[in-house]
Amino acid sequence: MAESSAKLIDGKVYAERLRATVAAEVAALHASHGIQPGLAVVLVGDDPASQIYVRSKGEQSLAAGMHSVTHRLPADTTQAELERLVAELNVDPLIHGILVQLPLPKPLDERPVLALLNPDKDVDGLHVINAGRLASGLPALVPCTPLGCMILLRETVGDLSGLRAVVVGRSVLVGRPVAQLLLQADCTVTIAHSRSRDLPAICREADILVAAVGRPRMIKGDWIKPGAAVIDVGINRVPFDDPVKAAAGRTKVVGDVDFKQASQVAGWLTPAPGGVGPMTVAVLLQNTVTAAKRQAGIEA
């Protein structure tokens, strides 16, 4: 097999750079305005993956000099109790950003919880007002993962104007907002999904291919236009390829793109893990600083 042609996009490097910028902004905001950006994370239940994410968010926000609070609620928390906490955080002057860790354990319903969030504190960008502002090209708090994808693309590809972009996946968390951001960057954007006809042919047209469909290694090397920038948002846990490890029940994380195949064809490629993931938490910190500035009437 030929040597890998794709340049790897190391999300850890760019995330570290962004965190350093955020820490400097936090210090400047505190020095000039006496404001310490505050982030509240709400975790319901004991989902292991969510526990890891929440711990990382808490540690990184403190490291950046922020005020950081984590509310850990038992899995049997009622809808009313959760909504009461969100309502309290909405009016807490020390909290500028609120993140409710999803998914919520059943039978809790995330929709009324997200609807209740103060849109100005919605640092995950999931409130319908933020989604509407993004779609209208107005200043908004943008979901963290899509914004992280755009930072990686601008840092590596550079000017995106006029490029053809294909987004595979139409979730409100990633697919739709990343398509809106690509439109704002003057790309020609196609949103493809499970019902799209001849998906491989659609993908082959893309100068920028964003995979956010949640199916392990779905996008093959021959789906990719030679030299394209490929952003793999997928986080899928699968058995090891090694049958001995697989038989022992061991698993590993892979993306939505077949990494080995894609690395022979793409020009730029994010690994999974280690690509988009580290950017998500760094952008959450940036969004919290943005929210704090806007709430204080300081230009963000």
mmCIF file of N, CA and C in Angstrom, residues 21-69:
data_model
loop_
_atom_site.group_PDB
_atom_site.id
_atom_site.type_symbol
_atom_site.label_atom_id
_atom_site.label_comp_id
_atom_site.label_asym_id
_atom_site.label_seq_id
_atom_site.Cartn_x
_atom_site.Cartn_y
_atom_site.Cartn_z
ATOM 1 N N THR A 21 -5.415 31.163 24.243
ATOM 2 C CA THR A 21 -6.068 32.428 23.873
ATOM 3 C C THR A 21 -7.189 32.747 24.845
ATOM 4 N N VAL A 22 -7.990 31.724 25.178
ATOM 5 C CA VAL A 22 -9.113 31.907 26.103
ATOM 6 C C VAL A 22 -8.598 32.338 27.481
ATOM 7 N N ALA A 23 -7.542 31.696 27.964
ATOM 8 C CA ALA A 23 -6.993 32.037 29.280
ATOM 9 C C ALA A 23 -6.533 33.496 29.309
ATOM 10 N N ALA A 24 -5.932 33.954 28.206
ATOM 11 C CA ALA A 24 -5.494 35.357 28.124
ATOM 12 C C ALA A 24 -6.705 36.292 28.134
ATOM 13 N N GLU A 25 -7.766 35.914 27.417
ATOM 14 C CA GLU A 25 -8.989 36.730 27.393
ATOM 15 C C GLU A 25 -9.633 36.795 28.776
ATOM 16 N N VAL A 26 -9.657 35.651 29.472
ATOM 17 C CA VAL A 26 -10.240 35.599 30.821
ATOM 18 C C VAL A 26 -9.477 36.552 31.746
ATOM 19 N N ALA A 27 -8.154 36.517 31.675
ATOM 20 C CA ALA A 27 -7.319 37.378 32.525
ATOM 21 C C ALA A 27 -7.566 38.850 32.200
ATOM 22 N N ALA A 28 -7.656 39.168 30.904
ATOM 23 C CA ALA A 28 -7.877 40.560 30.483
ATOM 24 C C ALA A 28 -9.246 41.054 30.927
ATOM 25 N N LEU A 29 -10.252 40.182 30.823
ATOM 26 C CA LEU A 29 -11.621 40.547 31.201
ATOM 27 C C LEU A 29 -11.689 40.829 32.706
ATOM 28 N N HIS A 30 -10.974 40.017 33.460
ATOM 29 C CA HIS A 30 -10.959 40.192 34.916
ATOM 30 C C HIS A 30 -10.220 41.481 35.295
ATOM 31 N N ALA A 31 -9.110 41.733 34.597
ATOM 32 C CA ALA A 31 -8.289 42.910 34.918
ATOM 33 C C ALA A 31 -8.995 44.214 34.548
ATOM 34 N N SER A 32 -9.650 44.238 33.380
ATOM 35 C CA SER A 32 -10.211 45.509 32.896
ATOM 36 C C SER A 32 -11.659 45.739 33.321
ATOM 37 N N HIS A 33 -12.412 44.663 33.583
ATOM 38 C CA HIS A 33 -13.836 44.826 33.898
ATOM 39 C C HIS A 33 -14.258 44.139 35.199
ATOM 40 N N GLY A 34 -13.338 43.426 35.842
ATOM 41 C CA GLY A 34 -13.683 42.732 37.079
ATOM 42 C C GLY A 34 -14.645 41.573 36.889
ATOM 43 N N ILE A 35 -14.656 41.022 35.657
ATOM 44 C CA ILE A 35 -15.578 39.920 35.344
ATOM 45 C C ILE A 35 -14.794 38.620 35.252
ATOM 46 N N GLN A 36 -15.286 37.583 35.946
ATOM 47 C CA GLN A 36 -14.714 36.241 35.811
ATOM 48 C C GLN A 36 -15.763 35.366 35.130
ATOM 49 N N PRO A 37 -15.539 34.989 33.861
ATOM 50 C CA PRO A 37 -16.538 34.161 33.171
ATOM 51 C C PRO A 37 -16.844 32.893 33.958
ATOM 52 N N GLY A 38 -18.146 32.592 34.097
ATOM 53 C CA GLY A 38 -18.586 31.442 34.888
ATOM 54 C C GLY A 38 -19.336 30.429 34.048
ATOM 55 N N LEU A 39 -18.961 29.165 34.193
ATOM 56 C CA LEU A 39 -19.600 28.073 33.456
ATOM 57 C C LEU A 39 -20.228 27.091 34.430
ATOM 58 N N ALA A 40 -21.498 26.776 34.219
ATOM 59 C CA ALA A 40 -22.184 25.747 35.010
ATOM 60 C C ALA A 40 -22.512 24.565 34.102
ATOM 61 N N VAL A 41 -22.068 23.384 34.502
ATOM 62 C CA VAL A 41 -22.376 22.157 33.770
ATOM 63 C C VAL A 41 -23.323 21.319 34.624
ATOM 64 N N VAL A 42 -24.389 20.840 33.994
ATOM 65 C CA VAL A 42 -25.389 20.032 34.702
ATOM 66 C C VAL A 42 -25.310 18.607 34.166
ATOM 67 N N LEU A 43 -25.027 17.664 35.058
ATOM 68 C CA LEU A 43 -24.935 16.247 34.686
ATOM 69 C C LEU A 43 -25.971 15.458 35.486
ATOM 70 N N VAL A 44 -26.851 14.774 34.763
ATOM 71 C CA VAL A 44 -27.864 13.940 35.415
ATOM 72 C C VAL A 44 -27.499 12.471 35.181
ATOM 73 N N GLY A 45 -27.439 11.693 36.273
ATOM 74 C CA GLY A 45 -27.153 10.266 36.122
ATOM 75 C C GLY A 45 -25.669 9.980 36.065
ATOM 76 N N ASP A 46 -25.340 8.725 35.709
ATOM 77 C CA ASP A 46 -23.941 8.296 35.797
ATOM 78 C C ASP A 46 -23.443 7.636 34.517
ATOM 79 N N ASP A 47 -23.836 8.190 33.359
ATOM 80 C CA ASP A 47 -23.325 7.686 32.084
ATOM 81 C C ASP A 47 -21.801 7.874 32.048
ATOM 82 N N PRO A 48 -21.027 6.791 31.820
ATOM 83 C CA PRO A 48 -19.560 6.882 31.934
ATOM 84 C C PRO A 48 -18.942 7.897 30.975
ATOM 85 N N ALA A 49 -19.398 7.905 29.709
ATOM 86 C CA ALA A 49 -18.836 8.847 28.728
ATOM 87 C C ALA A 49 -19.121 10.283 29.148
ATOM 88 N N SER A 50 -20.351 10.538 29.613
ATOM 89 C CA SER A 50 -20.715 11.887 30.052
ATOM 90 C C SER A 50 -19.883 12.315 31.258
ATOM 91 N N GLN A 51 -19.609 11.366 32.161
ATOM 92 C CA GLN A 51 -18.795 11.678 33.344
ATOM 93 C C GLN A 51 -17.412 12.180 32.923
ATOM 94 N N ILE A 52 -16.819 11.509 31.930
ATOM 95 C CA ILE A 52 -15.480 11.883 31.451
ATOM 96 C C ILE A 52 -15.517 13.274 30.828
ATOM 97 N N TYR A 53 -16.517 13.518 29.958
ATOM 98 C CA TYR A 53 -16.642 14.827 29.310
ATOM 99 C C TYR A 53 -16.787 15.932 30.344
ATOM 100 N N VAL A 54 -17.657 15.698 31.324
ATOM 101 C CA VAL A 54 -17.957 16.727 32.324
ATOM 102 C C VAL A 54 -16.724 17.026 33.177
ATOM 103 N N ARG A 55 -15.992 15.988 33.554
ATOM 104 C CA ARG A 55 -14.777 16.206 34.341
ATOM 105 C C ARG A 55 -13.766 17.041 33.545
ATOM 106 N N SER A 56 -13.630 16.716 32.259
ATOM 107 C CA SER A 56 -12.713 17.452 31.385
ATOM 108 C C SER A 56 -13.124 18.917 31.269
ATOM 109 N N LYS A 57 -14.433 19.154 31.114
ATOM 110 C CA LYS A 57 -14.921 20.534 30.993
ATOM 111 C C LYS A 57 -14.643 21.327 32.270
ATOM 112 N N GLY A 58 -14.860 20.684 33.424
ATOM 113 C CA GLY A 58 -14.602 21.346 34.704
ATOM 114 C C GLY A 58 -13.138 21.680 34.892
ATOM 115 N N GLU A 59 -12.269 20.710 34.602
ATOM 116 C CA GLU A 59 -10.828 20.911 34.789
ATOM 117 C C GLU A 59 -10.295 22.001 33.866
ATOM 118 N N GLN A 60 -10.732 21.966 32.598
ATOM 119 C CA GLN A 60 -10.197 22.920 31.632
ATOM 120 C C GLN A 60 -10.699 24.339 31.879
ATOM 121 N N SER A 61 -11.948 24.472 32.340
ATOM 122 C CA SER A 61 -12.457 25.819 32.625
ATOM 123 C C SER A 61 -11.729 26.427 33.818
ATOM 124 N N LEU A 62 -11.458 25.618 34.841
ATOM 125 C CA LEU A 62 -10.682 26.108 35.995
ATOM 126 C C LEU A 62 -9.256 26.477 35.579
ATOM 127 N N ALA A 63 -8.655 25.647 34.716
ATOM 128 C CA ALA A 63 -7.287 25.910 34.254
ATOM 129 C C ALA A 63 -7.193 27.220 33.476
ATOM 130 N N ALA A 64 -8.300 27.603 32.824
ATOM 131 C CA ALA A 64 -8.326 28.856 32.050
ATOM 132 C C ALA A 64 -8.632 30.067 32.934
ATOM 133 N N GLY A 65 -8.829 29.832 34.228
ATOM 134 C CA GLY A 65 -9.087 30.936 35.145
ATOM 135 C C GLY A 65 -10.547 31.293 35.316
ATOM 136 N N MET A 66 -11.434 30.404 34.879
ATOM 137 C CA MET A 66 -12.866 30.674 34.966
ATOM 138 C C MET A 66 -13.439 30.235 36.318
ATOM 139 N N HIS A 67 -14.622 30.744 36.589
ATOM 140 C CA HIS A 67 -15.446 30.226 37.686
ATOM 141 C C HIS A 67 -16.186 29.015 37.119
ATOM 142 N N SER A 68 -16.070 27.871 37.763
ATOM 143 C CA SER A 68 -16.636 26.639 37.204
ATOM 144 C C SER A 68 -17.423 25.877 38.268
ATOM 145 N N VAL A 69 -18.654 25.520 37.913
ATOM 146 C CA VAL A 69 -19.517 24.776 38.831
ATOM 147 C C VAL A 69 -20.079 23.564 38.098
#
